[in-house]
XYZ file of C-alpha atoms in Angstrom:
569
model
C 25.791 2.001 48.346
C 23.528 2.162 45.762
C 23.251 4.031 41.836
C 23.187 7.063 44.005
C 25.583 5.646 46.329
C 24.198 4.280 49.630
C 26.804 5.649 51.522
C 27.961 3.615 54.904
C 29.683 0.304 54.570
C 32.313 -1.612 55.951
C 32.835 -4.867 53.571
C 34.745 -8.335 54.372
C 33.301 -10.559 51.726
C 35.107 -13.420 53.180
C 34.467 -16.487 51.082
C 36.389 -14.681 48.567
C 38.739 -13.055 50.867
C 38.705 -9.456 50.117
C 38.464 -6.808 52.421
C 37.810 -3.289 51.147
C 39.981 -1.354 53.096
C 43.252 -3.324 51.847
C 42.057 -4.211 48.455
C 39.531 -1.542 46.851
C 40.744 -2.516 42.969
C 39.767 -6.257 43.882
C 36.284 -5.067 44.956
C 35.767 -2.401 42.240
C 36.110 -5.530 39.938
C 34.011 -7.532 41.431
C 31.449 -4.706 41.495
C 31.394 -4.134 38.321
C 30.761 -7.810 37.505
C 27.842 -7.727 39.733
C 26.295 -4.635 38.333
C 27.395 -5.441 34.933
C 25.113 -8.956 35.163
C 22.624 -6.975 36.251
C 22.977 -4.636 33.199
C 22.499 -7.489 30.943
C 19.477 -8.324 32.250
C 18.098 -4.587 31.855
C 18.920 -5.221 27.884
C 16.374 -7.457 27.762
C 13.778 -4.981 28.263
C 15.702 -2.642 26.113
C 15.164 -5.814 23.462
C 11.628 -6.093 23.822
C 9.988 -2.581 24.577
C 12.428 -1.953 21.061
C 9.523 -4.271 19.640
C 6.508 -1.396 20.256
C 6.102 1.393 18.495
C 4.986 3.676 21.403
C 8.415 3.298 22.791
C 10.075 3.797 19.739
C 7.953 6.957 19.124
C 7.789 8.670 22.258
C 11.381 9.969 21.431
C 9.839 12.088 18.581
C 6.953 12.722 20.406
C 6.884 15.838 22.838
C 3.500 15.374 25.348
C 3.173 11.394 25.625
C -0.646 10.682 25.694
C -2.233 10.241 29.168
C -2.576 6.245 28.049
C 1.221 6.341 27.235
C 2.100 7.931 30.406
C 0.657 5.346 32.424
C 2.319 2.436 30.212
C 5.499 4.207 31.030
C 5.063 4.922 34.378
C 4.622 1.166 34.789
C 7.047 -0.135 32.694
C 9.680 2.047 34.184
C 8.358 1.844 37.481
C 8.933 -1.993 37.114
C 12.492 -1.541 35.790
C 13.513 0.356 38.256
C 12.303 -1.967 41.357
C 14.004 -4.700 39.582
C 17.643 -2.405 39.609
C 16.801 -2.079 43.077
C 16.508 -6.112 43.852
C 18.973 -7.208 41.816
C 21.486 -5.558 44.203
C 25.056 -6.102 46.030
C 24.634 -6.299 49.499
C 27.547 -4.500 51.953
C 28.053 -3.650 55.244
C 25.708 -0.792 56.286
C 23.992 -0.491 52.861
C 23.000 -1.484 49.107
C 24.588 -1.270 45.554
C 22.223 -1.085 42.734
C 21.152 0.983 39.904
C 17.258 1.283 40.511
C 17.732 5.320 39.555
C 17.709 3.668 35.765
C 13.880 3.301 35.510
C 13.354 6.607 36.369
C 15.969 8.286 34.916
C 15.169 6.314 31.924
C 10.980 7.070 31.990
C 11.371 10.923 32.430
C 13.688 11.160 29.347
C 11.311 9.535 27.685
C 7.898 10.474 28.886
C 8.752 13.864 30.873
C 8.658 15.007 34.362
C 5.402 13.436 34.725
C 6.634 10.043 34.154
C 9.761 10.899 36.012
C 8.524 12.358 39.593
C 5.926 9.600 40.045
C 8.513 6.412 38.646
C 10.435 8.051 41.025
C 8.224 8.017 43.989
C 7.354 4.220 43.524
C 10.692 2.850 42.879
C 12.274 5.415 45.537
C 9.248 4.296 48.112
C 9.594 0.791 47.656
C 13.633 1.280 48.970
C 12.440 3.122 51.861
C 10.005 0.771 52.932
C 11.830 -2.893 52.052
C 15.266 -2.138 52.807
C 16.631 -0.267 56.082
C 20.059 0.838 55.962
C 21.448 4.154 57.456
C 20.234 7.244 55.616
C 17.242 5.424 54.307
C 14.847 8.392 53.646
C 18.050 9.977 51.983
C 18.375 7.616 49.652
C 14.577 7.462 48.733
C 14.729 10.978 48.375
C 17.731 11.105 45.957
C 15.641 8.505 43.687
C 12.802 10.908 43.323
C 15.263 14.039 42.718
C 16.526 11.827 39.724
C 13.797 10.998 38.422
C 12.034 14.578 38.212
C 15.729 15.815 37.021
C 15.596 13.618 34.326
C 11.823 14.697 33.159
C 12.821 18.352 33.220
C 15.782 17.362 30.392
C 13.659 15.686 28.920
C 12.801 18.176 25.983
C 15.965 19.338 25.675
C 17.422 15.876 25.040
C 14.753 15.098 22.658
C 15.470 17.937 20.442
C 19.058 17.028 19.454
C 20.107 14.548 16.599
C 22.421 12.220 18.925
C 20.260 11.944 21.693
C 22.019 8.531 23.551
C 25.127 10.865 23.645
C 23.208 13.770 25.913
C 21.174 11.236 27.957
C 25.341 9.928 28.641
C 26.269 13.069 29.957
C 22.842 14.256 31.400
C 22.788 10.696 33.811
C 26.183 11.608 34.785
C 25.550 14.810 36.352
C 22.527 13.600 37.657
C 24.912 10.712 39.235
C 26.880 13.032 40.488
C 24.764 15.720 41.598
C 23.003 13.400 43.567
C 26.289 12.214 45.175
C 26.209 16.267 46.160
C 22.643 16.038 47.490
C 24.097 12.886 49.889
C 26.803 14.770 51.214
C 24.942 17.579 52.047
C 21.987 15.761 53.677
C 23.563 12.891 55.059
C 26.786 14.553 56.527
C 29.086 11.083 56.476
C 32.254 10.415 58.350
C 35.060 11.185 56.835
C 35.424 6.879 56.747
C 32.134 6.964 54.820
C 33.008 9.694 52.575
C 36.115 7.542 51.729
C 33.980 4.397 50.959
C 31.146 6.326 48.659
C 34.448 8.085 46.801
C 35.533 4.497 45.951
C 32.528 3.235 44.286
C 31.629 6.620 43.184
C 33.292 5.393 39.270
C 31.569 1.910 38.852
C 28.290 3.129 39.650
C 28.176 6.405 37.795
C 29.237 4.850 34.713
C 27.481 1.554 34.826
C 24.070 3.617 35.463
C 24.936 6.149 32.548
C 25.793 3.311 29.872
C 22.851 1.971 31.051
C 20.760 4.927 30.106
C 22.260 5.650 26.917
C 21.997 2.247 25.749
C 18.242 2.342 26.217
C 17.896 5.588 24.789
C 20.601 4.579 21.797
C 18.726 1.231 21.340
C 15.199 3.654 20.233
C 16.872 6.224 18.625
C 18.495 3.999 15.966
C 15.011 1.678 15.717
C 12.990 5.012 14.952
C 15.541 5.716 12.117
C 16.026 3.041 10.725
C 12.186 2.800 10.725
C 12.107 6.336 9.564
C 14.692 5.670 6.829
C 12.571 2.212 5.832
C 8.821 4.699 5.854
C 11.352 7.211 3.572
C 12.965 4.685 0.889
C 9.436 2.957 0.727
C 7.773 6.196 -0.545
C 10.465 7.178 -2.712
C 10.343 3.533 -4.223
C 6.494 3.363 -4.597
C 6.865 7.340 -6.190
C 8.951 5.553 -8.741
C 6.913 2.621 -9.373
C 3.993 5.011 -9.903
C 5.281 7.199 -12.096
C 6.454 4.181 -14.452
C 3.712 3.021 -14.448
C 1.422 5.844 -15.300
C 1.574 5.572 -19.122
C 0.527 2.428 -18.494
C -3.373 3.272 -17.154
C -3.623 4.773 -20.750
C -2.429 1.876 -22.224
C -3.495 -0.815 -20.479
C -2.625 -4.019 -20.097
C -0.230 -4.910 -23.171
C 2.441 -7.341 -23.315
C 4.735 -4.418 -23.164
C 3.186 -2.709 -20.198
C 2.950 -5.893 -18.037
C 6.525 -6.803 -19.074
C 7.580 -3.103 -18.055
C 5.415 -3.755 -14.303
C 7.796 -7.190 -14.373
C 10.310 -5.129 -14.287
C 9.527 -2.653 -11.383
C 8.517 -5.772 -9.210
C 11.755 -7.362 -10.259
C 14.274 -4.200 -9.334
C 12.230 -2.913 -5.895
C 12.191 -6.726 -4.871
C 15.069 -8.288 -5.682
C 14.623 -11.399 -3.441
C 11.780 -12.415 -4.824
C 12.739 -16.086 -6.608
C 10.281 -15.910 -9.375
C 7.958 -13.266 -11.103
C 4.225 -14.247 -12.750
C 2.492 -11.800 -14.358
C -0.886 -13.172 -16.579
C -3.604 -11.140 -18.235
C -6.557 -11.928 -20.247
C -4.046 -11.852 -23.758
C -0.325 -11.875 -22.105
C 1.499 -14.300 -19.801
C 4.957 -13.248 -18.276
C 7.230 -15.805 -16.218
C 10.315 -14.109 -14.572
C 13.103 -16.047 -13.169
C 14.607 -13.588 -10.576
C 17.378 -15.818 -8.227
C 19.444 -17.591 -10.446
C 19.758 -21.427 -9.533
C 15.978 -21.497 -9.441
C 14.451 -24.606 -9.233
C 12.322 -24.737 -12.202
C 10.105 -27.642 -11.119
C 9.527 -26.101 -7.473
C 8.075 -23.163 -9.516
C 5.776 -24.942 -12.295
C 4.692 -26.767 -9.522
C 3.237 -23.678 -7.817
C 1.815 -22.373 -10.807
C 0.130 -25.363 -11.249
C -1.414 -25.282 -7.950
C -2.378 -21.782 -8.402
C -4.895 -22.251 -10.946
C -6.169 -25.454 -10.028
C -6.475 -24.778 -6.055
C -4.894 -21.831 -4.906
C -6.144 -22.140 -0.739
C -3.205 -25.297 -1.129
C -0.286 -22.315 -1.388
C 2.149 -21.639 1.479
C 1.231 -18.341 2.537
C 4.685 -17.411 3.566
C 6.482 -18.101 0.381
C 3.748 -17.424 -2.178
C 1.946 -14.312 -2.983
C -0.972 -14.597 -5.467
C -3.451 -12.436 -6.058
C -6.463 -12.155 -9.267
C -8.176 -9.665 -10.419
C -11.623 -10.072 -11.475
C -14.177 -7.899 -12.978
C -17.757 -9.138 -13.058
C -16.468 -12.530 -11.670
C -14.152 -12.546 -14.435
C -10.420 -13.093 -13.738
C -8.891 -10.042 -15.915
C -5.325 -10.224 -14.503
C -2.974 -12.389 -12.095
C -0.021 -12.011 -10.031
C 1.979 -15.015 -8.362
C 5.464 -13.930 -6.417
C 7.473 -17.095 -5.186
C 10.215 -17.097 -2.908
C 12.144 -19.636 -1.917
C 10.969 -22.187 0.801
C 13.305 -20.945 4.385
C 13.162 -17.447 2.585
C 9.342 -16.155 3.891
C 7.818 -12.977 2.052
C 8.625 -9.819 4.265
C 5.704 -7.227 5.134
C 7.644 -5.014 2.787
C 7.508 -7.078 0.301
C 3.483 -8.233 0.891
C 2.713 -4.483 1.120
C 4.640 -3.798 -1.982
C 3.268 -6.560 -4.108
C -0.272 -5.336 -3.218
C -0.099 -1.722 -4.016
C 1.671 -3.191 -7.533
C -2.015 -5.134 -7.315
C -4.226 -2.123 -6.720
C -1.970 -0.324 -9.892
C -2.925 -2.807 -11.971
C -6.652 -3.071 -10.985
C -6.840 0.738 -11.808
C -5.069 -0.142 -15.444
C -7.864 -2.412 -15.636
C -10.438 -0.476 -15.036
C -9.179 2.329 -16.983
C -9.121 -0.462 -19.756
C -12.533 -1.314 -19.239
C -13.636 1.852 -19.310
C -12.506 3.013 -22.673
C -14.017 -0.154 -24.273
C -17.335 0.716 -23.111
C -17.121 4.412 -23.812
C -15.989 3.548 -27.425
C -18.858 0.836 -27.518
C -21.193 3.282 -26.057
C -19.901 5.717 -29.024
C -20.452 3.238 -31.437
C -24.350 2.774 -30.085
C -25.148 6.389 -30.716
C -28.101 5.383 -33.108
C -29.245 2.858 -30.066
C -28.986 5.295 -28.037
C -31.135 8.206 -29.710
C -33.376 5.124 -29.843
C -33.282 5.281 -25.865
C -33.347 9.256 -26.153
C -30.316 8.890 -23.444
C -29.176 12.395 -23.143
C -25.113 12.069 -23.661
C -24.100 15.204 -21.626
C -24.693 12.719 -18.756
C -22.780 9.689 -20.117
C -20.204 11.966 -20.408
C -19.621 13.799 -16.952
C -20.195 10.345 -15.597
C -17.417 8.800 -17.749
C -15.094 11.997 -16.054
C -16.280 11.212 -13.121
C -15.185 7.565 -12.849
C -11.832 8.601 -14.719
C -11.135 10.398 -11.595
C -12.128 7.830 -8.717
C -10.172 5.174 -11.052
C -7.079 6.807 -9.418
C -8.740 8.702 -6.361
C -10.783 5.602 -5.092
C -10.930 2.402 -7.299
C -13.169 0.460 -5.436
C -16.152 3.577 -5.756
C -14.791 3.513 -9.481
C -15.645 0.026 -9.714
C -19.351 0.778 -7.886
C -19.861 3.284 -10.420
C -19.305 1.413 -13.243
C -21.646 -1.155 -11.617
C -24.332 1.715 -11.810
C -23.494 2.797 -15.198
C -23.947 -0.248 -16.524
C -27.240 -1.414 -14.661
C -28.286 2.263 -16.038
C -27.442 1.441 -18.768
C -28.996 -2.479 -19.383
C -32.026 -0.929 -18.438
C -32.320 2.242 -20.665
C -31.376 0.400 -23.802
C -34.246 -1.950 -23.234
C -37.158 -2.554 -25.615
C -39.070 1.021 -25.327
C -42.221 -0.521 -26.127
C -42.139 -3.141 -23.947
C -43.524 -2.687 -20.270
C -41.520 -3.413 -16.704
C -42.206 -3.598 -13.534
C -42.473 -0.287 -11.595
C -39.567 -2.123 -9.496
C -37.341 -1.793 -12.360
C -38.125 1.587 -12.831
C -36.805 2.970 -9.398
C -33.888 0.713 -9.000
C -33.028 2.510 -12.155
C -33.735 5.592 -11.487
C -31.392 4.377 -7.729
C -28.616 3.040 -10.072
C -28.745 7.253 -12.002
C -28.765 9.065 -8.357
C -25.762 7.153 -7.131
C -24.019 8.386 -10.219
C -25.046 11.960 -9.754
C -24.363 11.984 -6.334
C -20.879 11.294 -7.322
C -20.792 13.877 -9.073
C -22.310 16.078 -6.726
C -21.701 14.848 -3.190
C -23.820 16.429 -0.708
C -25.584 18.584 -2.668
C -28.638 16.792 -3.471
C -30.137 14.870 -1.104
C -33.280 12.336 -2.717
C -36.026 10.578 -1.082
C -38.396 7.497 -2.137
C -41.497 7.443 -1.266
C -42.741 4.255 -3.112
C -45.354 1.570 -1.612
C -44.261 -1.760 -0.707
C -44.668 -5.015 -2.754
C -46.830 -2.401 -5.706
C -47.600 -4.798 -8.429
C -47.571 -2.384 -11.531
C -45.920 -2.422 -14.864
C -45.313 0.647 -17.107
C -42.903 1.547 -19.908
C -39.151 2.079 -18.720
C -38.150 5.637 -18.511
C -40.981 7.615 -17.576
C -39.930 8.413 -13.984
C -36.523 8.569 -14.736
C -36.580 11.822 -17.076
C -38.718 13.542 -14.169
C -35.470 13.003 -11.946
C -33.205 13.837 -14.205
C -34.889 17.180 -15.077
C -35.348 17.659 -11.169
C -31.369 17.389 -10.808
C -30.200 19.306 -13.732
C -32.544 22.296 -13.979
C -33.493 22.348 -10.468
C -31.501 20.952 -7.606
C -28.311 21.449 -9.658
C -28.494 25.101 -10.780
C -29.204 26.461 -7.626
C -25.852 27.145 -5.009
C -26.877 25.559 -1.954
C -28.691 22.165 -3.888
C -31.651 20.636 -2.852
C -33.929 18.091 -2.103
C -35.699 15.499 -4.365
C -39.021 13.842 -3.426
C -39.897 10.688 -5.582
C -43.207 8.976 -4.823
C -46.245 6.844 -5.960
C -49.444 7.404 -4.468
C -52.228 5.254 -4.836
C -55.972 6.356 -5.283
C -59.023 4.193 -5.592
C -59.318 4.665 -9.784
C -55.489 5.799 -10.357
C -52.174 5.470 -9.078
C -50.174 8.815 -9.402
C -46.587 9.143 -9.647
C -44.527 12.479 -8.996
C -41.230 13.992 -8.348
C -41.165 17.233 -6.415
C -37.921 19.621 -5.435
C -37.201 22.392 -3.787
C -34.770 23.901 -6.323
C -35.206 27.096 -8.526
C -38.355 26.551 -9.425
C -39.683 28.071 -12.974
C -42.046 31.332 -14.182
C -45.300 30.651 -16.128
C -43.933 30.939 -18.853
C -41.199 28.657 -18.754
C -43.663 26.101 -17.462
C -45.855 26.235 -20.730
C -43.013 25.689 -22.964
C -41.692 22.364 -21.451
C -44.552 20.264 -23.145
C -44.369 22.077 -26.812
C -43.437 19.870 -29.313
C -40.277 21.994 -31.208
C -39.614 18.591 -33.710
C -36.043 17.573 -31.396
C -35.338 14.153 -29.986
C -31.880 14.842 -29.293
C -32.018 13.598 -25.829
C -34.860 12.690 -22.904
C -37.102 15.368 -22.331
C -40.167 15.991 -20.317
C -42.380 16.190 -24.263
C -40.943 12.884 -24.932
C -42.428 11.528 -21.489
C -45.580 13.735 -22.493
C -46.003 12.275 -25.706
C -45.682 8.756 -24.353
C -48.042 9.394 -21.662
C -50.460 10.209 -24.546
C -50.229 7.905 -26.628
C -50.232 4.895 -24.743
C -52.854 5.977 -22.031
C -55.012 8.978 -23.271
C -55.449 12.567 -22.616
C -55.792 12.133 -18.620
C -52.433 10.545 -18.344
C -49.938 14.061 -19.580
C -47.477 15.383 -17.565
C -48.801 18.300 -14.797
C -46.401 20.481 -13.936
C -46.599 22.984 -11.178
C -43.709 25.446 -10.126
C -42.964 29.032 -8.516
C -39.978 30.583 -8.726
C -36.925 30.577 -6.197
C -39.263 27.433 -4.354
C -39.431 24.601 -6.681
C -41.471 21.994 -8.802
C -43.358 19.203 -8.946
C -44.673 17.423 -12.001
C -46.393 14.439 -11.872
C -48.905 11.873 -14.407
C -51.135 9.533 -13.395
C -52.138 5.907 -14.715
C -55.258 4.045 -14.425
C -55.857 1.023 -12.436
C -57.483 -0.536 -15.129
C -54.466 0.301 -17.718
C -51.499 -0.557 -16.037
């Protein structure tokens, strides 16, 4: 007999000498011993398919991928044949529990998974092993495993589920116990025989089910409860620490990180925290060995690649190639970091790199504040320093490593605006400048504007910073900017035989006529960049020929453009 009870056997297992007919209790033990072994072995697999997360998820998970199905189908298929060898032979037939594979893959991946495990495992006993009611039995393996697929959902929707796959395998046991009667028609000698073994091999099947099933369900919560206690613990952390980004990094605020660190991980041995002004050494474990840690320290700042990986977490942060702040957690050799605790020690890093650059950022706006005279010097028009400075402040917490990009631009913009106005730069400088401005806008902006360079290679000119880049500016504010569905920017030099001619065209609003003769009126202002300040420039440093031209219609854009002589340049 076999998990659905082969059915016609006649047993003398004479080296042991029992016969069934005299002793059934002796042979219901010994049964259970064999099946029992066999069990064992089929917690292995429990074991390691515990290890992936697709088994562990397809309990929450209601239509398994096509991919997953076939993993299942496999893996079950394979657990099943191996029931079905690792069997007790008997007079007349087999006693196994191959119906666990399939039971086992439709619960889990539905009657898909079920009907076809099923078929292979339920084939294979047809074809390898010929007892009486052969094609019954194959049958009866295929009936269990499409039963099983069509419970599937409803034993996946309750909160005990190893408890219903108990009871579900059991009637399944037993109903196909029904099935064999019915299509078999056994003696009433054979009916006898199935009756006795009827207990052992319902019950070992169903454990066996319910283990597997048990075995998931507490994995996926316990994983569910780890995913749940790891966001409320990082909510914390952040909201401690968010009076910090204002801050920055003081002794205070580092010590009160220390602390955070020190309470979510409480196995870490030791606690480093280091900024540019305030150093913090934490003893966590008490017993520590002092010299074990100095010695890491040590070998942290004079060569950190010679640090054991699995006890030692280190980490700097640098600005500008400039270490700014520094985090070393040591744990005690035989006591290796957890992916917890590496996952919570680097969100703690990426905390601290936005304090940082929140820090950073309010020394250069109050430097840039104190430069205000430099800066009308530059004619730098502070509207834009502003929305830029906004616009960091929120990818400092949104996305820190665009913050830090934009600050990159900001400050390449600028390097280069605050240079020497009367000095001349190459036209190379010029455009990566005027790059270095877009990239900021387009933060700003996102899709919006979209901007074009159309600049010859390797053109050896040099002309006063900041011509171009008030052109672009002007095309973005009062053009691409103020009209609902943006724009597009055209920047170019174009080179004639007497002249080169530079020129930034859009397609935003465009201007009347009489709009366009006002731009390059003098009113006595230099609050900020404007196209008379370009204008005047133009003017004065190459003649009459050299003034802005500006051409524009209404609702379909502008283009304004100067040009320089060769023989000026």
């Amino acid at each position: 007999m076999e998990n659905d009870l082969v059915v016609i056997f006649h047993i003398e297992l004479q080296e042991n000498g029992i016969e069934l007919q005299e002793r059934p209790m002796e042979f219901n033990v010994i049964l259970f011993k064999e099946m029992w072994i066999g069990i064992s072995i089929f917690l292995l697999f429990v074991f390691f398919l515990n290890k992936m997360p697709v088994f562990r998820e397809a309990l929450s998970t209601k239509t398994p991928t096509w991919k997953q199905k076939v993993l299942f189908i496999l893996v079950f298929s394979f657990i099943g044949l191996c029931g079905l060898y690792w069997n007790v032979p008997m007079e007349g037939g087999l006693i196994n529990f191959r119906s666990v594979g399939p039971i086992v893959g439709g619960i889990i991946g539905g009657p898909v998974v079920g009907t076809v495990a099923g078929i292979v495992v339920g084939g294979c006993r047809v074809l390898i092993y010929h007892t009486p009611a052969n094609e019954i039995h194959g049958i009866t393996t295929l009936i269990q495993g499409i039963a099983a697929g069509i419970l599937s959902q409803s034993i996946k929707c309750r909160s005990h589920m190893w408890f219903f796959s108990l009871c579900d395998t059991i009637l399944i046991e037993l109903g196909s116990v029904i099935f064999l009667f019915t299509a078999f028609h056994p003696s009433m000698m054979e009916r006898e025989k199935i009756l006795a073994t009827l207990f052992p091999i319902v019950i070992t099947n169903s454990v066996a089910v319910s283990l597997f099933i048990g075995v998931l369900e507490d994995s996926l919560a316990l994983t569910e409860r780890i995913s749940s206690l790891t966001a409320k613990m990082a909510f914390r952390s952040v909201n401690l620490m968010i009076h910090s980004v204002q801050s920055g990094l003081s002794e205070k605020n580092l010590r009160q990180i220390s602390d955070i660190i020190i309470h979510s991980l409480p196995n870490i041995t030791a606690l480093s925290l280091t900024s540019e002004k305030t150093s913090i050494l934490s003893m966590i474990q008490k017993n520590v060995n002092k010299e074990y840690v100095d010695k890491v320290l040590q070998t942290a700042h004079e060569d950190a690649s010679m640090l054991s990986k699995r006890y030692i977490w280190f980490s700097q942060i640098k600005s500008h190639d400039h270490v700014t702040a520094e985090i070393i957690a040591i744990k005690a050799k035989g006591n290796p970091l957890t992916h917890f605790e590496i996952e919570f020690l680097t969100g703690i890093q990426e905390l601290i790199r936005t304090i940082d650059l929140f820090t950073r950022l309010k020394k250069e706006e109050e430097m840039l504040k104190e430069a205000e005279i430099r800066m009308l010097q530059a004619q730098i028009n502070p509207h834009f320093l502003f929305n830029t400075l906004n616009t960091i402040n929120y990818y400092c917490m949104a996305d820190p490593d665009t913050a830090m990009n934009l600050i990159g631009y900001l400050s390449d913009y600028y390097r280069y605006s605050l240079s020497n106005p009367a000095s001349k730069v190459p036209v190379s400088e010029e455009i990566e400048d005027i790059k270095a401005y877009v990239n900021l806008e387009k933060a700003r902006f996102s899709d919006r504007m979209q901007v074009v360079y159309k600049i010859p290679e390797n053109i050896q000119i040099k002309i006063p910073p900041l011509l171009l880049q008030p052109l672009v500016e002007n095309a973005i504010e009062h053009g691409i900017c103020a009209s609902p569905k943006g724009g597009r920017i055209e920047i170019g030099i174009r080179e004639h035989p007497t002249y080169y001619k530079f020129y930034v065209l859009d397609n935003g609003i465009g201007m009347d006529k009489e709009t366009v003769s006002s731009l390059l009126v003098d009113t006595g202002e230099r609050k900020r960049i404007g196209l008379i300040n370009v204008h005047q420039r133009l003017l004065s440093i190459y003649g009459p020929y050299s003034g802005l031209r500006i051409h524009s219609h209404k609702n379909k854009g502008t283009l304004v453009s100067f040009s320089i002589m060769k023989g000026e340049q």
